[in-house]
XYZ file of C-alpha atoms in Angstrom:
505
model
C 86.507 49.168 161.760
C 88.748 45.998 161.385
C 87.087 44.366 163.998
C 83.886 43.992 161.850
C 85.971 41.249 160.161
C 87.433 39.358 163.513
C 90.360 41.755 164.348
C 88.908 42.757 167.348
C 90.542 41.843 171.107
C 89.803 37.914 171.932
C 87.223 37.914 174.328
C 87.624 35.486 176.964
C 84.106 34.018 178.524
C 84.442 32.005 181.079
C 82.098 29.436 182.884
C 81.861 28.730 186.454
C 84.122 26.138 187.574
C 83.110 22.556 188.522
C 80.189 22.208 186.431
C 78.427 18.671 186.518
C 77.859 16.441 184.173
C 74.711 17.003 181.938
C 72.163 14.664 180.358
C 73.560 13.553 176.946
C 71.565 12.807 173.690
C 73.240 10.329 171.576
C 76.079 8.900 173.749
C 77.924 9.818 176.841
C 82.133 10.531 176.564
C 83.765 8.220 175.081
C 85.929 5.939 177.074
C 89.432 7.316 177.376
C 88.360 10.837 178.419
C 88.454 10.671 181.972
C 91.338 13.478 182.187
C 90.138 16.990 181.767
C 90.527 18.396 178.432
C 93.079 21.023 177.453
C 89.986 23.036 175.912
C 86.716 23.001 176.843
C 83.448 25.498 175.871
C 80.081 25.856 176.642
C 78.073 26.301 172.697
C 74.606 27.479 172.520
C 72.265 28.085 170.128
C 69.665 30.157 170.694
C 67.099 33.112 169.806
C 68.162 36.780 169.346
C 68.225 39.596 167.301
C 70.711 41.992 165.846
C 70.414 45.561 164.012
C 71.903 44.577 160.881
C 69.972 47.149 158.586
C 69.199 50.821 159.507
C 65.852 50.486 161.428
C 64.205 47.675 163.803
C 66.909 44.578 164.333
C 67.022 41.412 162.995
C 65.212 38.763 164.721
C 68.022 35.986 164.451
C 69.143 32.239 166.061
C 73.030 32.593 167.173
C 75.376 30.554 168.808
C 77.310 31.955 171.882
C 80.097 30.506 173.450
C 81.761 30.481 177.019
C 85.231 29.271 177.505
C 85.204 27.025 180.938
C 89.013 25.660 180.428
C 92.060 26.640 177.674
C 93.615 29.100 175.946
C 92.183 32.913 176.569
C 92.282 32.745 172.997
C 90.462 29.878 172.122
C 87.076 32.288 171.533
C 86.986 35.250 169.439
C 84.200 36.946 169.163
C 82.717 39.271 165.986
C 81.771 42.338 167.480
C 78.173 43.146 165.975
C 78.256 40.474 164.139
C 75.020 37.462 163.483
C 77.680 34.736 163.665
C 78.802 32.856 166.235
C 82.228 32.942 167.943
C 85.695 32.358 166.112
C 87.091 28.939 167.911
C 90.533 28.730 167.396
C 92.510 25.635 168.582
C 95.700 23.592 168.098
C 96.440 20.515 166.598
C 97.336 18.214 168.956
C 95.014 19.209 171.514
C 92.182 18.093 173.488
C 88.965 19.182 172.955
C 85.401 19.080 174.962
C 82.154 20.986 173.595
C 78.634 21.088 175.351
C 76.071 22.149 172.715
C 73.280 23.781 174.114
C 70.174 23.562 172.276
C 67.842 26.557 173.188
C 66.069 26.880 170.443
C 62.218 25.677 169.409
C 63.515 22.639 167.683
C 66.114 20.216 167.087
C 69.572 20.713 166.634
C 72.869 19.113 166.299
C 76.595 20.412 165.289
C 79.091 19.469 162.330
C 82.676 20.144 162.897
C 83.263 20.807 158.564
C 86.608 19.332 157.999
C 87.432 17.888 161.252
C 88.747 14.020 161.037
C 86.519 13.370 164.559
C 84.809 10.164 165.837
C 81.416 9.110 164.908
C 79.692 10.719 168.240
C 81.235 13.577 167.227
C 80.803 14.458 164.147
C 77.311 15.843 163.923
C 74.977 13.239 162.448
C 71.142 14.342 162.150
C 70.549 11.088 163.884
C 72.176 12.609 167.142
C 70.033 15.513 166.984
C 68.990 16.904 170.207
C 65.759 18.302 171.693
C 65.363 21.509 172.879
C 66.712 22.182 176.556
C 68.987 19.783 176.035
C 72.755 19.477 175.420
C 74.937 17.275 174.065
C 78.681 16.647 174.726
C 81.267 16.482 172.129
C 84.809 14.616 173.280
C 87.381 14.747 170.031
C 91.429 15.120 169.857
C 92.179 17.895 166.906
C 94.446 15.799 164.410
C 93.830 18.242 161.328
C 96.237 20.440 159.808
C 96.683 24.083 160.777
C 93.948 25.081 158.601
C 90.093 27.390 157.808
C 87.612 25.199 159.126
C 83.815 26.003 160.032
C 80.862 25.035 162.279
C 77.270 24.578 161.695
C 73.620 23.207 162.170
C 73.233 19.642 160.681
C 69.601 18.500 161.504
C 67.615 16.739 158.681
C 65.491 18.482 156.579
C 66.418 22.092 158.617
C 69.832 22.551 158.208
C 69.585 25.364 155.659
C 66.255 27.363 157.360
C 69.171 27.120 160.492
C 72.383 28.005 159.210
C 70.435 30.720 157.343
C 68.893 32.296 160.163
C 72.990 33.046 161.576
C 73.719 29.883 162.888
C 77.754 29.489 162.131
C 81.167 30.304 162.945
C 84.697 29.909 161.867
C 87.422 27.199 163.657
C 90.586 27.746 162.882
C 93.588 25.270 163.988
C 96.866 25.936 164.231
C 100.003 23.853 164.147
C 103.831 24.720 164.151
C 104.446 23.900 160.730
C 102.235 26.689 160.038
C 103.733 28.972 162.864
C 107.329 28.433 160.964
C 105.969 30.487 157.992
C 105.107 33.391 159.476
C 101.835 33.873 158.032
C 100.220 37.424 158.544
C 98.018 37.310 161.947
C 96.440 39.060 164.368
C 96.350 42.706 162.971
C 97.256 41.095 159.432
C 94.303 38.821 158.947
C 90.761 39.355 157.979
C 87.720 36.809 158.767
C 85.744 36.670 155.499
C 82.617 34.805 155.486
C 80.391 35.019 153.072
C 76.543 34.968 153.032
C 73.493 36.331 150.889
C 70.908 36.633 152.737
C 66.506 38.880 151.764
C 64.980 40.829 154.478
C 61.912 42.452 153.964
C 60.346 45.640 154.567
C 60.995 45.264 158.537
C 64.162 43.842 157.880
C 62.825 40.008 159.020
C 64.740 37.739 157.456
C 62.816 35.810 154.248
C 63.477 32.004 153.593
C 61.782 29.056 151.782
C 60.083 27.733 154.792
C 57.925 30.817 155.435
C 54.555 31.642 154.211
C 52.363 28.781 152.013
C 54.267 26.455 149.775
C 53.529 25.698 146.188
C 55.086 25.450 142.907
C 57.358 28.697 143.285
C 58.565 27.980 146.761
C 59.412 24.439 145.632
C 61.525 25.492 142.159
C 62.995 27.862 144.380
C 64.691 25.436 146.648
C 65.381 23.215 143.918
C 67.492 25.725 142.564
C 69.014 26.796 146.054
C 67.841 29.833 147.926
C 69.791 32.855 147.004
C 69.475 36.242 148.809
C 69.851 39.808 147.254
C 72.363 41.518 150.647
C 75.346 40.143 150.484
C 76.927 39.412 154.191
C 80.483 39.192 155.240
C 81.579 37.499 158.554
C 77.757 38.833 159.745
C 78.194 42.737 158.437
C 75.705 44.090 155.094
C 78.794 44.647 152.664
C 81.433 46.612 155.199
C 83.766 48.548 154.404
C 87.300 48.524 156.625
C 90.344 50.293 157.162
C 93.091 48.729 156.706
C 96.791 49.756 157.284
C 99.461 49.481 153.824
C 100.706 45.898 154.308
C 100.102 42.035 153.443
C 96.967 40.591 154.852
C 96.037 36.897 155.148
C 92.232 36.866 153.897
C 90.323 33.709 155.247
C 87.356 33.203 152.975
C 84.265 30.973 153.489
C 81.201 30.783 151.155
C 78.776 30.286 154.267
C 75.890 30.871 151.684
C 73.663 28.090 151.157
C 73.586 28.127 147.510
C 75.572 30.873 145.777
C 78.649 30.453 143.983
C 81.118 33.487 143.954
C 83.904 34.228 141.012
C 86.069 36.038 143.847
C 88.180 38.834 142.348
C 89.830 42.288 143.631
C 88.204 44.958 141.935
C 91.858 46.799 140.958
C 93.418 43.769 139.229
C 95.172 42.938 142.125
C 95.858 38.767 141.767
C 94.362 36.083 143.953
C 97.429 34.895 145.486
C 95.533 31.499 147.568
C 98.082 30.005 149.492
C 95.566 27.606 151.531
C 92.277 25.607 150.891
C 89.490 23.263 152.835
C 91.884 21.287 154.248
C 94.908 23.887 154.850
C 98.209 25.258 153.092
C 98.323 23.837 149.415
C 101.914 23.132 148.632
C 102.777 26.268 146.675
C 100.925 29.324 145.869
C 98.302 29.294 143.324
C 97.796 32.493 142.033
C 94.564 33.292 139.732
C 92.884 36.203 138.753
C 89.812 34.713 140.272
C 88.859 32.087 142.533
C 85.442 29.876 142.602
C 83.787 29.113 145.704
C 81.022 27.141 146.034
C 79.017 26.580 149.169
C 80.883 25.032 151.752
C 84.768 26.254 150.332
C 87.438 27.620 151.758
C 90.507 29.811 150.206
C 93.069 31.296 151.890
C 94.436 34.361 150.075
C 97.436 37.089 150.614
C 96.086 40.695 149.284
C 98.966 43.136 149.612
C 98.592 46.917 149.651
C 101.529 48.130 151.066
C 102.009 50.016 148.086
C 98.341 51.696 147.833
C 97.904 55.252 148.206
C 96.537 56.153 151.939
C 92.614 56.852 150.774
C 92.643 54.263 148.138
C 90.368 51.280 148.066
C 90.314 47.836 147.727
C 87.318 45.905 146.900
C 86.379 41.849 147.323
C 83.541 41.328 144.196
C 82.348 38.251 142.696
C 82.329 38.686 139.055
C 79.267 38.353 136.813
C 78.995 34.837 135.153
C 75.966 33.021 132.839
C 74.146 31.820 135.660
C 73.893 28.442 133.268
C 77.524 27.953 134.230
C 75.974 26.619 137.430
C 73.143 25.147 136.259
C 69.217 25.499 135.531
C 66.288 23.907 137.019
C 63.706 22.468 134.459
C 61.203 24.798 133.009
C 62.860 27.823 134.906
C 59.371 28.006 137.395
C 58.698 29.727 140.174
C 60.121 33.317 141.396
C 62.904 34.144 139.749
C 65.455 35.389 142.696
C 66.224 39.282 143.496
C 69.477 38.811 142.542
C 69.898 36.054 140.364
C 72.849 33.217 140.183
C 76.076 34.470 138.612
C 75.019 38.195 138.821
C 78.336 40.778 139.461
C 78.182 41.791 143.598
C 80.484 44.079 145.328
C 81.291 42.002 149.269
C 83.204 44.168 151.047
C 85.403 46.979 150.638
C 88.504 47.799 151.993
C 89.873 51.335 152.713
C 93.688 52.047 153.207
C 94.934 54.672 156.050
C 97.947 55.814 156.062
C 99.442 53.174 158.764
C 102.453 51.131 156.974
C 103.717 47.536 157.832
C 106.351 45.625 156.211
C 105.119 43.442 153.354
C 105.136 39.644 153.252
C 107.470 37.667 151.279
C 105.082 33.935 149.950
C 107.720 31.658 150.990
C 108.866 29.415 147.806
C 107.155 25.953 149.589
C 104.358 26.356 151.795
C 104.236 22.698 153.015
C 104.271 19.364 151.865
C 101.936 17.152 151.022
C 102.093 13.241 151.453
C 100.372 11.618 148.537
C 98.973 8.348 149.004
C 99.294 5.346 146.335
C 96.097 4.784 145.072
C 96.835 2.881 141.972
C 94.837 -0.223 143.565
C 92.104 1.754 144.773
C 88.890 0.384 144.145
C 86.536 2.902 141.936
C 83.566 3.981 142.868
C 81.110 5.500 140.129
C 78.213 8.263 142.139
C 76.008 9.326 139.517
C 74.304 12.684 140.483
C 71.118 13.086 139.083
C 67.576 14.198 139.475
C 64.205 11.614 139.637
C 61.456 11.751 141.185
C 61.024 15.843 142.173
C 64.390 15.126 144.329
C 68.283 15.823 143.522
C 70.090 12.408 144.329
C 73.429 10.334 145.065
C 73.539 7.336 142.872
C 70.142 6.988 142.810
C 68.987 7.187 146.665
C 67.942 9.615 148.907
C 69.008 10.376 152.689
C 67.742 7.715 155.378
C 69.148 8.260 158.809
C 70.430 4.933 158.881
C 70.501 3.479 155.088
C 73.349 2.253 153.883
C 74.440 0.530 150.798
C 76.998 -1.541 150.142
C 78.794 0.644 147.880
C 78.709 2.572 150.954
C 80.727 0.493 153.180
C 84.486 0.828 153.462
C 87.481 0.034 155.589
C 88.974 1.726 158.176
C 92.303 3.248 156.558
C 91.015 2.019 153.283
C 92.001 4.233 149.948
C 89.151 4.311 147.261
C 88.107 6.431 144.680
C 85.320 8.366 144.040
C 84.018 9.038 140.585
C 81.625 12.051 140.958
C 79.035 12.402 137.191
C 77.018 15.232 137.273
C 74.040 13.946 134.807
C 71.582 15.310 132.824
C 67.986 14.473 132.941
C 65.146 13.945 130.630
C 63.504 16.847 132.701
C 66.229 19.100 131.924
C 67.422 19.868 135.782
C 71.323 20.278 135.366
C 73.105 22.040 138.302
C 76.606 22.351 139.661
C 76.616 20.647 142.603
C 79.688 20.985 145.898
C 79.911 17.507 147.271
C 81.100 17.492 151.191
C 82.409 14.086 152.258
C 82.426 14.162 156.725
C 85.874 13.473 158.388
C 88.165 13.633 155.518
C 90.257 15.963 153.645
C 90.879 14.097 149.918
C 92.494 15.050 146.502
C 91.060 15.686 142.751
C 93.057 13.152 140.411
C 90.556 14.459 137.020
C 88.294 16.829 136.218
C 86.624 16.137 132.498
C 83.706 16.581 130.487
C 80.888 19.662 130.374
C 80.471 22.301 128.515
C 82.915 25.744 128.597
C 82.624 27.075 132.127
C 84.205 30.312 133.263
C 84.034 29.214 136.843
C 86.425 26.294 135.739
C 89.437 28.426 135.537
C 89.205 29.742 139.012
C 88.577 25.862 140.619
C 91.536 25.361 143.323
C 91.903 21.790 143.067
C 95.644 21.622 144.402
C 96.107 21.080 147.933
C 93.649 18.823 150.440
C 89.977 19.600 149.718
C 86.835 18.534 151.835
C 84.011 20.183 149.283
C 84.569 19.137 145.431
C 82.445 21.228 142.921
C 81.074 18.852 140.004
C 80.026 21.390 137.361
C 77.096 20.793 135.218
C 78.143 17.540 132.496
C 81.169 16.378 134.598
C 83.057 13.719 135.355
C 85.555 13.891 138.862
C 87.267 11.944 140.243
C 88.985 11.783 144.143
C 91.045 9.710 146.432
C 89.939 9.349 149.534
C 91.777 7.897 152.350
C 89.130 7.031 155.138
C 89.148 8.005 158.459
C 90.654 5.218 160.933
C 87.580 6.247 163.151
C 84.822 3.804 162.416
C 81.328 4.763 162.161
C 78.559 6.308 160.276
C 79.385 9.199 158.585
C 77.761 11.564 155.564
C 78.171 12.442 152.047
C 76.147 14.969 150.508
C 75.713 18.244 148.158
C 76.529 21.269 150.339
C 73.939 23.474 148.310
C 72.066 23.398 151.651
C 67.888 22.909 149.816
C 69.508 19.928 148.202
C 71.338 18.154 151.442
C 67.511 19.245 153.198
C 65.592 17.477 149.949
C 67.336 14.329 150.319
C 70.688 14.596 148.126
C 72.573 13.464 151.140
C 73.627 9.706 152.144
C 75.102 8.073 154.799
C 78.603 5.607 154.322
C 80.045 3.513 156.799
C 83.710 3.107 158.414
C 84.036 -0.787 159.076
């Protein structure tokens, strides 16, 4: 059963040799690139279904992967799983991508957390027709970290990530290797996902069926399903053998928040975040994630009876702690915002492996000066029947001055979540493209009981701004110069227009 959850054999898919080049949308290599790459894979998106309910399967868009050059175990795939292949790669190396759209409309692909060049990174702009592929060219500089793939079209990235499109990259590095982390047989692949079906288990979103008032409030508020998914599996349960596991979580869901907690007490014991090990362990009895997040936790059970069970919940919490929409129209949701779900569960056999020992220091972190830092103030706010960054809405190529920084350049991002006269206050994850950054401050709002479980130690690329407050980050720009994205990783709002664009000079 493990493998439900990645521990299954790597699976290695590989192309024919000698393949020639392909028409590009966007741009063509970028100069420099001429050698082969130490990794490159074949991605496509595409049409299929998947029995994920007892009864007729669930029709489904996937992405598939082929390894053509690398490491066997670059690819991983989730047996039985909707979501696309684990890619796992080094820092250091080389890597080359051809997306493949086959699907029935555009599509493009965002590397979340990668520090990549501009071609590279995913920008609705460089969306791609169908038939048609695109070729990504990027050296991995991150740190050995949870990182994640998906859609980023305009205006369809949550209908497309919803439907199964995204997957899991994971880097690697030797700083990491020192540790000796729990792998292979000791690590679980968590994602996280709600998801409706109805009564012929079809998948239900926003975009289907006539619009109006209800359909509208609804994506206001963020879609929410009532099943909850993890890593692609309706709540599974595992067996597990009596020993420390490293638990990769992802909230893949496009609008629900989770208060992550082990149902037996046991303590969240996160030892990495978006952008990789934090510097010491930060141990909670829960931990928030909101869409877009990553934590990286330790659950032993060596010492749990052979039969016993362990099981991953998200807590019930007033769903005002993340916000309300207006008047409250339209449907309320089958399960509602904040409501207590059981994710997985995990069974213990009778197998035994030594326990892990969290190392005193995990890593370090370099901290840059940013007492000089120019301070930027994004209000977020709600006008005009759209959710919006300091007033604007997403154009593909807008971009205000504000929005312009150096290459290099250390600023400061001031992040107030505002109310409205129309009374639409929501917590809302902000994703800034290419860069990991810190929180310096966190003030203002009401009493929150998601607050307590907020990681903000350690290199984040996906803030949550909870309803009233005030946060501030320091963000060290990319050296890569280009147009790149900011935007609310509730996936309605980036699709209504709570998205912008800011340029590397």
């Amino acid at each position: 059963m493990l493998q439900l959850l990645g521990l299954a054999p790597l699976i290695d898919l590989v192309g024919a040799p000698g393949l020639g080049r392909s028409e590009i949308a966007g741009s063509a290599s970028p100069p420099g690139y001429a050698q082969p790459p130490d990794v490159e894979l074949i991605l496509t998106a595409s049409p299929g279904e998947i029995g994920l309910l007892p009864g007729a399967p669930t029709r489904v868009w996937r992405f598939t992967g082929e390894l053509v050059r690398g490491p066997a175990s670059t690819l991983q795939t989730l047996p039985d799983s909707c979501l696309g292949p684990v890619i796992r790669v080094r820092r250091g190396q080389r890597v080359r991508i051809r997306f493949r759209n086959r699907l029935d409309e555009p599509s493009i692909v965002h590397w979340h957390g990668l520090d990549v060049p501009e071609q590279a990174d995913g920008h609705p702009r460089l969306a791609i027709e169908p038939g048609a592929e695109y070729v990504y060219d990027f050296d991995v500089i991150n740190r050995a970290g949870t990182y994640w793939y998906h859609p980023h079209p305009h205006m369809r990235t949550g209908a497309q990530v919803y439907r199964g499109l995204a997957g899991l990259l994971l880097v690697s590095d030797s700083d990491e290797d020192a540790l000796g982390l729990p792998a292979g047989a000791g690590e679980l692949l968590c994602v996280l996902q709600d998801r409706r079906f109805d009564a012929g288990n079809q998948l239900v979103y926003a975009d289907a069926g006539p619009s109006g008032m209800a359909q509208m409030m609804a994506t206001m508020n963020g879609w929410l399903g009532d099943r909850m998914l993890a890593s692609g599996r309706v709540q599974p349960t595992l067996d597990v053998d009596r020993r420390t596991y490293r638990v990769r979580l992802l909230n893949g869901s496009n609008a629900r928040f989770y208060k992550l907690a082990w149902h037996d007490g046991s303590p969240m014991v996160m030892i990495g975040g978006d952008g990789g090990l934090l510097e010491r362990a930060w141990i909670r009895p829960t931990v928030t994630l909101a869409p877009g997040q990553r934590a990286d936790v330790l659950l032993d059970v060596s010492a749990h009876a052979p039969g016993s069970e362990v099981r991953l919940q998200s807590l019930a919490f007033p769903s005002a702690h993340v916000g309300r929409v207006g008047m409250m129209m339209g449907q309320t949701p089958p399960t509602p915002q904040g409501a207590a779900l059981t994710l997985m569960t995990l069974r213990v056999s009778s197998a035994r492996a030594p326990a892990f020992v969290v190392p005193p220091r995990l890593s370090a972190h370099q901290a840059v000066d940013g007492a000089s830092a120019p301070v930027r103030r994004v209000p977020l706010t709600f006008a005009r029947m759209n959710w919006q960054l300091d007033g604007r809405v997403f154009d593909l190529a807008d971009v205000a001055a504000a929005e312009t920084v150096a290459a290099g350049s250390t600023h400061i991002w001031e992040f107030v979540n505002q109310s409205n006269p129309m009374g639409m206050e929501m917590a809302h994850p902000i994703h800034v493209h290419g860069r990991q950054f810190r929180v310096l401050s966190r003030a203002g709002g009401a009493a929150n009981s998601l607050r307590e479980g907020i990681a903000d130690a350690g290199w984040i690329d996906t803030v949550v701004v909870l309803p009233g407050e005030t946060v501030r980050v320091q963000v060290t720009f990319s050296k890569h110069a280009g147009l790149y994205l900011y935007h609310c990783h509730v996936l309605e709002h980036e699709d209504m227009g709570m998205m912008r664009n800011f340029r590397i000079a």
